[in-house]
């Protein structure tokens, strides 16, 4: 790689001969000032960012349309403005009047004072940023800005790259932190924002089901803090509200019926108790249906295969529906066991509760391909969260080494699996 950069493609080392070399400096001699951070006034947002917005940084906020990206960024700007910071909201999607209507709904008091421009031309936006010199600027969205210096429609890979690169140049020069909003389809495959992940300092993913109220904001990458930090929000009439007691809500709402179990999941570094539900019914289709929400489909396929092979619960002719309640997405191998137990409980039509009590059963653990239960990160945090809500004993890898043993503990005795009834 280094060779390629120094030597021209023709093989002539001309550039290496012409360029003046620089003297490398030991890292210990490099001046590194403590990064100043601006608080968004939204605790969960700040913690996903690792403690607030770093001046001059580039943050990408991805999410499906309608998830609340405009709402979240606008609330952050309103709070920053209230704290005396200069802000700018660039909308390349909505008219100023539409943005005003959203701002009117928000509880943040300064929302109507946010300076906005509704503009799709990149060069105009750059000139405005250079003139206004905001400390924090939101670009909503990176896919709808258009550079007239490039051909191609707005949102094409070349355009999105150019827009981000130019914004980065102006932002770093003027010390403006830029939040780029980007639309990502549900499976995250849309070309747009994904091509920017390597350029930006932080990538935040805003996810959840649009029709449900709960959303999670997760840091996928963070040059100034831990990746994988996450916060839970609820979409209300006055905008997004942080959900600080998510576990308590989800446990309180848990159904305690056959096919339901609570997973001690980890959202970033925080434990979260959330209900996983399964429904199994005889299929009329070949191949049968696998409908999954809030979990990774490939992971579900693995769990169902392990259930068939190592627990005698064959689902080859059954439709299986799996749902994480509340629209939360759980990206955690520790949810494997919850899926297995929820499905087994649905097949056997047996409620899973903590022995003798009316509380739902809690569990966590990763499933291995040979039917073993594998330990997952931060078991202690998961256990103490379950303990907090009285959901002990927890079915987990330390106490049960295999799926069979976990099933026996949860369902009481190792009975033969019944065939799936309609
Ligand atoms: P929006 O922020 O426009 O989503 P995005 O920018 O990601 O496309 O808002 C998404 C939805 O949230 C929208 O359908 C309306 C709803 N909403 C509320 O329920 N309450 C509110 O206070 C606001 C502002 C929006
Ligand atoms: Mg929007």
PDB file of N, CA, C and O in Angstrom, residues 257-324:
ATOM      1  N   UNK A 257     -47.657 -15.315  29.448  1.00  0.00           N
ATOM      2  CA  UNK A 257     -48.473 -16.351  28.816  1.00  0.00           C
ATOM      3  C   UNK A 257     -47.522 -17.335  28.142  1.00  0.00           C
ATOM      4  O   UNK A 257     -46.319 -17.063  28.037  1.00  0.00           O
ATOM      5  N   UNK A 258     -48.062 -18.458  27.683  1.00  0.00           N
ATOM      6  CA  UNK A 258     -47.216 -19.403  26.966  1.00  0.00           C
ATOM      7  C   UNK A 258     -46.634 -18.707  25.744  1.00  0.00           C
ATOM      8  O   UNK A 258     -47.331 -17.970  25.050  1.00  0.00           O
ATOM      9  N   UNK A 259     -45.335 -18.910  25.505  1.00  0.00           N
ATOM     10  CA  UNK A 259     -44.694 -18.263  24.357  1.00  0.00           C
ATOM     11  C   UNK A 259     -44.015 -16.963  24.713  1.00  0.00           C
ATOM     12  O   UNK A 259     -43.503 -16.265  23.843  1.00  0.00           O
ATOM     13  N   UNK A 260     -44.005 -16.616  26.003  1.00  0.00           N
ATOM     14  CA  UNK A 260     -43.383 -15.355  26.397  1.00  0.00           C
ATOM     15  C   UNK A 260     -42.282 -15.600  27.424  1.00  0.00           C
ATOM     16  O   UNK A 260     -42.421 -16.441  28.312  1.00  0.00           O
ATOM     17  N   UNK A 261     -41.195 -14.857  27.299  1.00  0.00           N
ATOM     18  CA  UNK A 261     -40.100 -14.951  28.250  1.00  0.00           C
ATOM     19  C   UNK A 261     -39.411 -13.586  28.269  1.00  0.00           C
ATOM     20  O   UNK A 261     -39.539 -12.812  27.319  1.00  0.00           O
ATOM     21  N   UNK A 262     -38.721 -13.292  29.359  1.00  0.00           N
ATOM     22  CA  UNK A 262     -38.007 -12.014  29.439  1.00  0.00           C
ATOM     23  C   UNK A 262     -36.523 -12.282  29.227  1.00  0.00           C
ATOM     24  O   UNK A 262     -35.965 -13.196  29.819  1.00  0.00           O
ATOM     25  N   UNK A 263     -35.900 -11.500  28.358  1.00  0.00           N
ATOM     26  CA  UNK A 263     -34.459 -11.672  28.157  1.00  0.00           C
ATOM     27  C   UNK A 263     -33.714 -10.574  28.906  1.00  0.00           C
ATOM     28  O   UNK A 263     -34.128  -9.415  28.904  1.00  0.00           O
ATOM     29  N   UNK A 264     -32.626 -10.974  29.589  1.00  0.00           N
ATOM     30  CA  UNK A 264     -31.740  -9.990  30.206  1.00  0.00           C
ATOM     31  C   UNK A 264     -30.743  -9.617  29.118  1.00  0.00           C
ATOM     32  O   UNK A 264     -29.720 -10.280  28.955  1.00  0.00           O
ATOM     33  N   UNK A 265     -31.058  -8.586  28.358  1.00  0.00           N
ATOM     34  CA  UNK A 265     -30.203  -8.207  27.235  1.00  0.00           C
ATOM     35  C   UNK A 265     -29.255  -7.097  27.668  1.00  0.00           C
ATOM     36  O   UNK A 265     -29.382  -6.542  28.753  1.00  0.00           O
ATOM     37  N   UNK A 266     -28.320  -6.805  26.803  1.00  0.00           N
ATOM     38  CA  UNK A 266     -27.402  -5.717  27.073  1.00  0.00           C
ATOM     39  C   UNK A 266     -27.532  -4.710  25.938  1.00  0.00           C
ATOM     40  O   UNK A 266     -27.337  -5.050  24.778  1.00  0.00           O
ATOM     41  N   UNK A 267     -27.891  -3.490  26.294  1.00  0.00           N
ATOM     42  CA  UNK A 267     -27.956  -2.413  25.304  1.00  0.00           C
ATOM     43  C   UNK A 267     -26.730  -1.567  25.549  1.00  0.00           C
ATOM     44  O   UNK A 267     -26.692  -0.791  26.481  1.00  0.00           O
ATOM     45  N   UNK A 268     -25.725  -1.705  24.715  1.00  0.00           N
ATOM     46  CA  UNK A 268     -24.467  -1.026  25.001  1.00  0.00           C
ATOM     47  C   UNK A 268     -23.895  -1.633  26.251  1.00  0.00           C
ATOM     48  O   UNK A 268     -23.747  -2.843  26.354  1.00  0.00           O
ATOM     49  N   UNK A 269     -23.613  -0.790  27.256  1.00  0.00           N
ATOM     50  CA  UNK A 269     -23.058  -1.341  28.485  1.00  0.00           C
ATOM     51  C   UNK A 269     -24.144  -1.482  29.544  1.00  0.00           C
ATOM     52  O   UNK A 269     -23.876  -1.839  30.671  1.00  0.00           O
ATOM     53  N   UNK A 270     -25.400  -1.169  29.159  1.00  0.00           N
ATOM     54  CA  UNK A 270     -26.481  -1.178  30.133  1.00  0.00           C
ATOM     55  C   UNK A 270     -27.356  -2.413  30.010  1.00  0.00           C
ATOM     56  O   UNK A 270     -27.699  -2.815  28.905  1.00  0.00           O
ATOM     57  N   UNK A 271     -27.748  -3.019  31.125  1.00  0.00           N
ATOM     58  CA  UNK A 271     -28.650  -4.165  31.019  1.00  0.00           C
ATOM     59  C   UNK A 271     -30.082  -3.695  30.743  1.00  0.00           C
ATOM     60  O   UNK A 271     -30.482  -2.616  31.186  1.00  0.00           O
ATOM     61  N   UNK A 272     -30.824  -4.484  30.000  1.00  0.00           N
ATOM     62  CA  UNK A 272     -32.207  -4.141  29.675  1.00  0.00           C
ATOM     63  C   UNK A 272     -33.032  -5.419  29.691  1.00  0.00           C
ATOM     64  O   UNK A 272     -32.697  -6.394  29.023  1.00  0.00           O
ATOM     65  N   UNK A 273     -34.096  -5.419  30.481  1.00  0.00           N
ATOM     66  CA  UNK A 273     -34.999  -6.573  30.502  1.00  0.00           C
ATOM     67  C   UNK A 273     -36.118  -6.308  29.512  1.00  0.00           C
ATOM     68  O   UNK A 273     -36.785  -5.282  29.573  1.00  0.00           O
ATOM     69  N   UNK A 274     -36.312  -7.220  28.581  1.00  0.00           N
ATOM     70  CA  UNK A 274     -37.349  -6.999  27.578  1.00  0.00           C
ATOM     71  C   UNK A 274     -37.984  -8.337  27.202  1.00  0.00           C
ATOM     72  O   UNK A 274     -37.325  -9.375  27.210  1.00  0.00           O
ATOM     73  N   UNK A 275     -39.282  -8.289  26.901  1.00  0.00           N
ATOM     74  CA  UNK A 275     -40.027  -9.518  26.641  1.00  0.00           C
ATOM     75  C   UNK A 275     -39.849  -9.990  25.197  1.00  0.00           C
ATOM     76  O   UNK A 275     -39.911  -9.199  24.265  1.00  0.00           O
ATOM     77  N   UNK A 276     -39.629 -11.287  25.044  1.00  0.00           N
ATOM     78  CA  UNK A 276     -39.589 -11.897  23.717  1.00  0.00           C
ATOM     79  C   UNK A 276     -40.794 -12.827  23.618  1.00  0.00           C
ATOM     80  O   UNK A 276     -41.043 -13.627  24.517  1.00  0.00           O
ATOM     81  N   UNK A 277     -41.557 -12.708  22.533  1.00  0.00           N
ATOM     82  CA  UNK A 277     -42.741 -13.549  22.355  1.00  0.00           C
ATOM     83  C   UNK A 277     -42.594 -14.429  21.126  1.00  0.00           C
ATOM     84  O   UNK A 277     -42.008 -14.016  20.129  1.00  0.00           O
ATOM     85  N   UNK A 278     -43.154 -15.622  21.213  1.00  0.00           N
ATOM     86  CA  UNK A 278     -43.149 -16.518  20.060  1.00  0.00           C
ATOM     87  C   UNK A 278     -44.532 -17.102  19.866  1.00  0.00           C
ATOM     88  O   UNK A 278     -45.267 -17.342  20.820  1.00  0.00           O
ATOM     89  N   UNK A 279     -44.877 -17.306  18.616  1.00  0.00           N
ATOM     90  CA  UNK A 279     -46.109 -18.006  18.266  1.00  0.00           C
ATOM     91  C   UNK A 279     -45.735 -19.050  17.228  1.00  0.00           C
ATOM     92  O   UNK A 279     -45.006 -18.761  16.280  1.00  0.00           O
ATOM     93  N   UNK A 280     -46.225 -20.270  17.446  1.00  0.00           N
ATOM     94  CA  UNK A 280     -45.903 -21.357  16.528  1.00  0.00           C
ATOM     95  C   UNK A 280     -47.220 -21.962  16.067  1.00  0.00           C
ATOM     96  O   UNK A 280     -48.073 -22.281  16.890  1.00  0.00           O
ATOM     97  N   UNK A 281     -47.400 -22.079  14.766  1.00  0.00           N
ATOM     98  CA  UNK A 281     -48.648 -22.685  14.291  1.00  0.00           C
ATOM     99  C   UNK A 281     -48.370 -23.539  13.063  1.00  0.00           C
ATOM    100  O   UNK A 281     -47.361 -23.338  12.382  1.00  0.00           O
ATOM    101  N   UNK A 282     -49.286 -24.480  12.807  1.00  0.00           N
ATOM    102  CA  UNK A 282     -49.044 -25.374  11.685  1.00  0.00           C
ATOM    103  C   UNK A 282     -49.061 -24.583  10.375  1.00  0.00           C
ATOM    104  O   UNK A 282     -49.926 -23.746  10.170  1.00  0.00           O
ATOM    105  N   UNK A 283     -48.092 -24.884   9.526  1.00  0.00           N
ATOM    106  CA  UNK A 283     -47.953 -24.085   8.309  1.00  0.00           C
ATOM    107  C   UNK A 283     -48.723 -24.679   7.146  1.00  0.00           C
ATOM    108  O   UNK A 283     -48.854 -25.893   7.026  1.00  0.00           O
ATOM    109  N   UNK A 284     -49.230 -23.788   6.306  1.00  0.00           N
ATOM    110  CA  UNK A 284     -49.867 -24.220   5.063  1.00  0.00           C
ATOM    111  C   UNK A 284     -48.894 -24.037   3.912  1.00  0.00           C
ATOM    112  O   UNK A 284     -49.222 -24.311   2.769  1.00  0.00           O
ATOM    113  N   UNK A 285     -47.722 -23.512   4.238  1.00  0.00           N
ATOM    114  CA  UNK A 285     -46.783 -23.134   3.181  1.00  0.00           C
ATOM    115  C   UNK A 285     -45.527 -23.991   3.203  1.00  0.00           C
ATOM    116  O   UNK A 285     -45.136 -24.499   4.240  1.00  0.00           O
ATOM    117  N   UNK A 286     -44.918 -24.148   2.064  1.00  0.00           N
ATOM    118  CA  UNK A 286     -43.590 -24.751   2.017  1.00  0.00           C
ATOM    119  C   UNK A 286     -42.692 -23.799   1.220  1.00  0.00           C
ATOM    120  O   UNK A 286     -43.018 -23.506   0.082  1.00  0.00           O
ATOM    121  N   UNK A 287     -41.602 -23.293   1.762  1.00  0.00           N
ATOM    122  CA  UNK A 287     -41.175 -23.451   3.151  1.00  0.00           C
ATOM    123  C   UNK A 287     -42.064 -22.656   4.108  1.00  0.00           C
ATOM    124  O   UNK A 287     -42.684 -21.684   3.692  1.00  0.00           O
ATOM    125  N   UNK A 288     -42.099 -23.076   5.359  1.00  0.00           N
ATOM    126  CA  UNK A 288     -42.958 -22.382   6.330  1.00  0.00           C
ATOM    127  C   UNK A 288     -42.443 -20.976   6.613  1.00  0.00           C
ATOM    128  O   UNK A 288     -41.310 -20.642   6.298  1.00  0.00           O
ATOM    129  N   UNK A 289     -43.314 -20.181   7.244  1.00  0.00           N
ATOM    130  CA  UNK A 289     -42.961 -18.782   7.464  1.00  0.00           C
ATOM    131  C   UNK A 289     -42.115 -18.576   8.716  1.00  0.00           C
ATOM    132  O   UNK A 289     -42.301 -19.235   9.732  1.00  0.00           O
ATOM    133  N   UNK A 290     -41.206 -17.622   8.615  1.00  0.00           N
ATOM    134  CA  UNK A 290     -40.413 -17.183   9.765  1.00  0.00           C
ATOM    135  C   UNK A 290     -40.556 -15.667   9.818  1.00  0.00           C
ATOM    136  O   UNK A 290     -39.929 -14.971   9.031  1.00  0.00           O
ATOM    137  N   UNK A 291     -41.394 -15.185  10.686  1.00  0.00           N
ATOM    138  CA  UNK A 291     -41.610 -13.739  10.748  1.00  0.00           C
ATOM    139  C   UNK A 291     -40.951 -13.219  12.028  1.00  0.00           C
ATOM    140  O   UNK A 291     -41.294 -13.647  13.129  1.00  0.00           O
ATOM    141  N   UNK A 292     -39.979 -12.335  11.858  1.00  0.00           N
ATOM    142  CA  UNK A 292     -39.161 -11.910  12.993  1.00  0.00           C
ATOM    143  C   UNK A 292     -39.179 -10.399  13.097  1.00  0.00           C
ATOM    144  O   UNK A 292     -38.989  -9.714  12.101  1.00  0.00           O
ATOM    145  N   UNK A 293     -39.388  -9.880  14.298  1.00  0.00           N
ATOM    146  CA  UNK A 293     -39.181  -8.438  14.443  1.00  0.00           C
ATOM    147  C   UNK A 293     -38.368  -8.162  15.701  1.00  0.00           C
ATOM    148  O   UNK A 293     -38.594  -8.750  16.745  1.00  0.00           O
ATOM    149  N   UNK A 294     -37.371  -7.324  15.543  1.00  0.00           N
ATOM    150  CA  UNK A 294     -36.522  -6.926  16.669  1.00  0.00           C
ATOM    151  C   UNK A 294     -35.311  -7.814  16.899  1.00  0.00           C
ATOM    152  O   UNK A 294     -34.529  -7.577  17.813  1.00  0.00           O
ATOM    153  N   UNK A 295     -35.148  -8.854  16.073  1.00  0.00           N
ATOM    154  CA  UNK A 295     -33.994  -9.740  16.221  1.00  0.00           C
ATOM    155  C   UNK A 295     -33.444 -10.074  14.838  1.00  0.00           C
ATOM    156  O   UNK A 295     -34.137  -9.900  13.833  1.00  0.00           O
ATOM    157  N   UNK A 296     -32.230 -10.610  14.815  1.00  0.00           N
ATOM    158  CA  UNK A 296     -31.595 -10.950  13.557  1.00  0.00           C
ATOM    159  C   UNK A 296     -32.170 -12.262  13.007  1.00  0.00           C
ATOM    160  O   UNK A 296     -32.200 -13.275  13.710  1.00  0.00           O
ATOM    161  N   UNK A 297     -32.624 -12.247  11.777  1.00  0.00           N
ATOM    162  CA  UNK A 297     -33.272 -13.432  11.186  1.00  0.00           C
ATOM    163  C   UNK A 297     -32.344 -14.642  11.121  1.00  0.00           C
ATOM    164  O   UNK A 297     -32.762 -15.771  11.326  1.00  0.00           O
ATOM    165  N   UNK A 298     -31.062 -14.396  10.825  1.00  0.00           N
ATOM    166  CA  UNK A 298     -30.125 -15.524  10.725  1.00  0.00           C
ATOM    167  C   UNK A 298     -29.933 -16.197  12.074  1.00  0.00           C
ATOM    168  O   UNK A 298     -29.756 -17.400  12.177  1.00  0.00           O
ATOM    169  N   UNK A 299     -29.939 -15.367  13.097  1.00  0.00           N
ATOM    170  CA  UNK A 299     -29.794 -15.888  14.457  1.00  0.00           C
ATOM    171  C   UNK A 299     -30.996 -16.789  14.790  1.00  0.00           C
ATOM    172  O   UNK A 299     -30.869 -17.819  15.423  1.00  0.00           O
ATOM    173  N   UNK A 300     -32.176 -16.365  14.361  1.00  0.00           N
ATOM    174  CA  UNK A 300     -33.396 -17.135  14.631  1.00  0.00           C
ATOM    175  C   UNK A 300     -33.310 -18.483  13.913  1.00  0.00           C
ATOM    176  O   UNK A 300     -33.654 -19.529  14.473  1.00  0.00           O
ATOM    177  N   UNK A 301     -32.834 -18.458  12.667  1.00  0.00           N
ATOM    178  CA  UNK A 301     -32.711 -19.710  11.907  1.00  0.00           C
ATOM    179  C   UNK A 301     -31.797 -20.675  12.660  1.00  0.00           C
ATOM    180  O   UNK A 301     -32.080 -21.872  12.777  1.00  0.00           O
ATOM    181  N   UNK A 302     -30.712 -20.123  13.201  1.00  0.00           N
ATOM    182  CA  UNK A 302     -29.776 -20.960  13.960  1.00  0.00           C
ATOM    183  C   UNK A 302     -30.452 -21.545  15.200  1.00  0.00           C
ATOM    184  O   UNK A 302     -30.363 -22.757  15.465  1.00  0.00           O
ATOM    185  N   UNK A 303     -31.162 -20.705  15.933  1.00  0.00           N
ATOM    186  CA  UNK A 303     -31.805 -21.181  17.160  1.00  0.00           C
ATOM    187  C   UNK A 303     -32.826 -22.273  16.845  1.00  0.00           C
ATOM    188  O   UNK A 303     -32.893 -23.305  17.525  1.00  0.00           O
ATOM    189  N   UNK A 304     -33.613 -22.081  15.780  1.00  0.00           N
ATOM    190  CA  UNK A 304     -34.619 -23.079  15.428  1.00  0.00           C
ATOM    191  C   UNK A 304     -33.953 -24.395  15.026  1.00  0.00           C
ATOM    192  O   UNK A 304     -34.446 -25.484  15.358  1.00  0.00           O
ATOM    193  N   UNK A 305     -32.825 -24.293  14.325  1.00  0.00           N
ATOM    194  CA  UNK A 305     -32.117 -25.508  13.926  1.00  0.00           C
ATOM    195  C   UNK A 305     -31.590 -26.250  15.151  1.00  0.00           C
ATOM    196  O   UNK A 305     -31.698 -27.476  15.258  1.00  0.00           O
ATOM    197  N   UNK A 306     -31.034 -25.499  16.104  1.00  0.00           N
ATOM    198  CA  UNK A 306     -30.507 -26.129  17.321  1.00  0.00           C
ATOM    199  C   UNK A 306     -31.648 -26.749  18.131  1.00  0.00           C
ATOM    200  O   UNK A 306     -31.515 -27.850  18.675  1.00  0.00           O
ATOM    201  N   UNK A 307     -32.792 -26.064  18.180  1.00  0.00           N
ATOM    202  CA  UNK A 307     -33.954 -26.604  18.897  1.00  0.00           C
ATOM    203  C   UNK A 307     -34.364 -27.950  18.296  1.00  0.00           C
ATOM    204  O   UNK A 307     -34.697 -28.893  19.013  1.00  0.00           O
ATOM    205  N   UNK A 308     -34.352 -28.028  16.971  1.00  0.00           N
ATOM    206  CA  UNK A 308     -34.752 -29.262  16.301  1.00  0.00           C
ATOM    207  C   UNK A 308     -33.758 -30.377  16.544  1.00  0.00           C
ATOM    208  O   UNK A 308     -34.122 -31.512  16.883  1.00  0.00           O
ATOM    209  N   UNK A 309     -32.488 -30.045  16.451  1.00  0.00           N
ATOM    210  CA  UNK A 309     -31.450 -31.073  16.513  1.00  0.00           C
ATOM    211  C   UNK A 309     -31.177 -31.525  17.942  1.00  0.00           C
ATOM    212  O   UNK A 309     -30.960 -32.692  18.190  1.00  0.00           O
ATOM    213  N   UNK A 310     -31.173 -30.587  18.881  1.00  0.00           N
ATOM    214  CA  UNK A 310     -30.712 -30.928  20.227  1.00  0.00           C
ATOM    215  C   UNK A 310     -31.806 -30.940  21.291  1.00  0.00           C
ATOM    216  O   UNK A 310     -31.542 -31.260  22.443  1.00  0.00           O
ATOM    217  N   UNK A 311     -33.025 -30.553  20.933  1.00  0.00           N
ATOM    218  CA  UNK A 311     -34.074 -30.572  21.952  1.00  0.00           C
ATOM    219  C   UNK A 311     -35.317 -31.292  21.447  1.00  0.00           C
ATOM    220  O   UNK A 311     -36.350 -31.276  22.117  1.00  0.00           O
ATOM    221  N   UNK A 312     -35.233 -31.852  20.268  1.00  0.00           N
ATOM    222  CA  UNK A 312     -36.361 -32.613  19.741  1.00  0.00           C
ATOM    223  C   UNK A 312     -37.578 -31.763  19.423  1.00  0.00           C
ATOM    224  O   UNK A 312     -38.700 -32.252  19.383  1.00  0.00           O
ATOM    225  N   UNK A 313     -37.374 -30.449  19.252  1.00  0.00           N
ATOM    226  CA  UNK A 313     -38.511 -29.588  18.900  1.00  0.00           C
ATOM    227  C   UNK A 313     -38.363 -29.218  17.430  1.00  0.00           C
ATOM    228  O   UNK A 313     -37.736 -28.225  17.078  1.00  0.00           O
ATOM    229  N   UNK A 314     -38.930 -30.055  16.579  1.00  0.00           N
ATOM    230  CA  UNK A 314     -38.803 -29.841  15.138  1.00  0.00           C
ATOM    231  C   UNK A 314     -39.868 -28.877  14.658  1.00  0.00           C
ATOM    232  O   UNK A 314     -41.039 -28.975  15.014  1.00  0.00           O
ATOM    233  N   UNK A 315     -39.464 -27.898  13.854  1.00  0.00           N
ATOM    234  CA  UNK A 315     -40.408 -26.863  13.426  1.00  0.00           C
ATOM    235  C   UNK A 315     -40.483 -26.787  11.908  1.00  0.00           C
ATOM    236  O   UNK A 315     -40.899 -25.775  11.347  1.00  0.00           O
ATOM    237  N   UNK A 316     -40.081 -27.886  11.254  1.00  0.00           N
ATOM    238  CA  UNK A 316     -40.019 -27.904   9.793  1.00  0.00           C
ATOM    239  C   UNK A 316     -41.353 -27.668   9.114  1.00  0.00           C
ATOM    240  O   UNK A 316     -41.397 -27.183   7.985  1.00  0.00           O
ATOM    241  N   UNK A 317     -42.458 -27.965   9.805  1.00  0.00           N
ATOM    242  CA  UNK A 317     -43.774 -27.781   9.171  1.00  0.00           C
ATOM    243  C   UNK A 317     -44.584 -26.724   9.915  1.00  0.00           C
ATOM    244  O   UNK A 317     -45.803 -26.680   9.810  1.00  0.00           O
ATOM    245  N   UNK A 318     -43.888 -25.890  10.683  1.00  0.00           N
ATOM    246  CA  UNK A 318     -44.605 -24.885  11.479  1.00  0.00           C
ATOM    247  C   UNK A 318     -44.194 -23.473  11.089  1.00  0.00           C
ATOM    248  O   UNK A 318     -43.027 -23.215  10.784  1.00  0.00           O
ATOM    249  N   UNK A 319     -45.149 -22.575  11.082  1.00  0.00           N
ATOM    250  CA  UNK A 319     -44.836 -21.149  10.954  1.00  0.00           C
ATOM    251  C   UNK A 319     -44.373 -20.661  12.320  1.00  0.00           C
ATOM    252  O   UNK A 319     -44.964 -21.029  13.340  1.00  0.00           O
ATOM    253  N   UNK A 320     -43.320 -19.874  12.333  1.00  0.00           N
ATOM    254  CA  UNK A 320     -42.827 -19.351  13.606  1.00  0.00           C
ATOM    255  C   UNK A 320     -42.795 -17.825  13.533  1.00  0.00           C
ATOM    256  O   UNK A 320     -42.251 -17.250  12.592  1.00  0.00           O
ATOM    257  N   UNK A 321     -43.400 -17.190  14.516  1.00  0.00           N
ATOM    258  CA  UNK A 321     -43.405 -15.734  14.614  1.00  0.00           C
ATOM    259  C   UNK A 321     -42.668 -15.361  15.896  1.00  0.00           C
ATOM    260  O   UNK A 321     -42.977 -15.901  16.958  1.00  0.00           O
ATOM    261  N   UNK A 322     -41.706 -14.454  15.767  1.00  0.00           N
ATOM    262  CA  UNK A 322     -40.946 -14.019  16.946  1.00  0.00           C
ATOM    263  C   UNK A 322     -40.984 -12.503  17.006  1.00  0.00           C
ATOM    264  O   UNK A 322     -40.795 -11.837  15.996  1.00  0.00           O
ATOM    265  N   UNK A 323     -41.181 -11.988  18.195  1.00  0.00           N
ATOM    266  CA  UNK A 323     -41.317 -10.547  18.330  1.00  0.00           C
ATOM    267  C   UNK A 323     -40.681 -10.073  19.628  1.00  0.00           C
ATOM    268  O   UNK A 323     -40.899 -10.667  20.676  1.00  0.00           O
ATOM    269  N   UNK A 324     -39.870  -9.023  19.533  1.00  0.00           N
ATOM    270  CA  UNK A 324     -39.411  -8.357  20.756  1.00  0.00           C
ATOM    271  C   UNK A 324     -40.434  -7.274  21.042  1.00  0.00           C
ATOM    272  O   UNK A 324     -40.688  -6.424  20.190  1.00  0.00           O
TER     273      UNK A 324
END
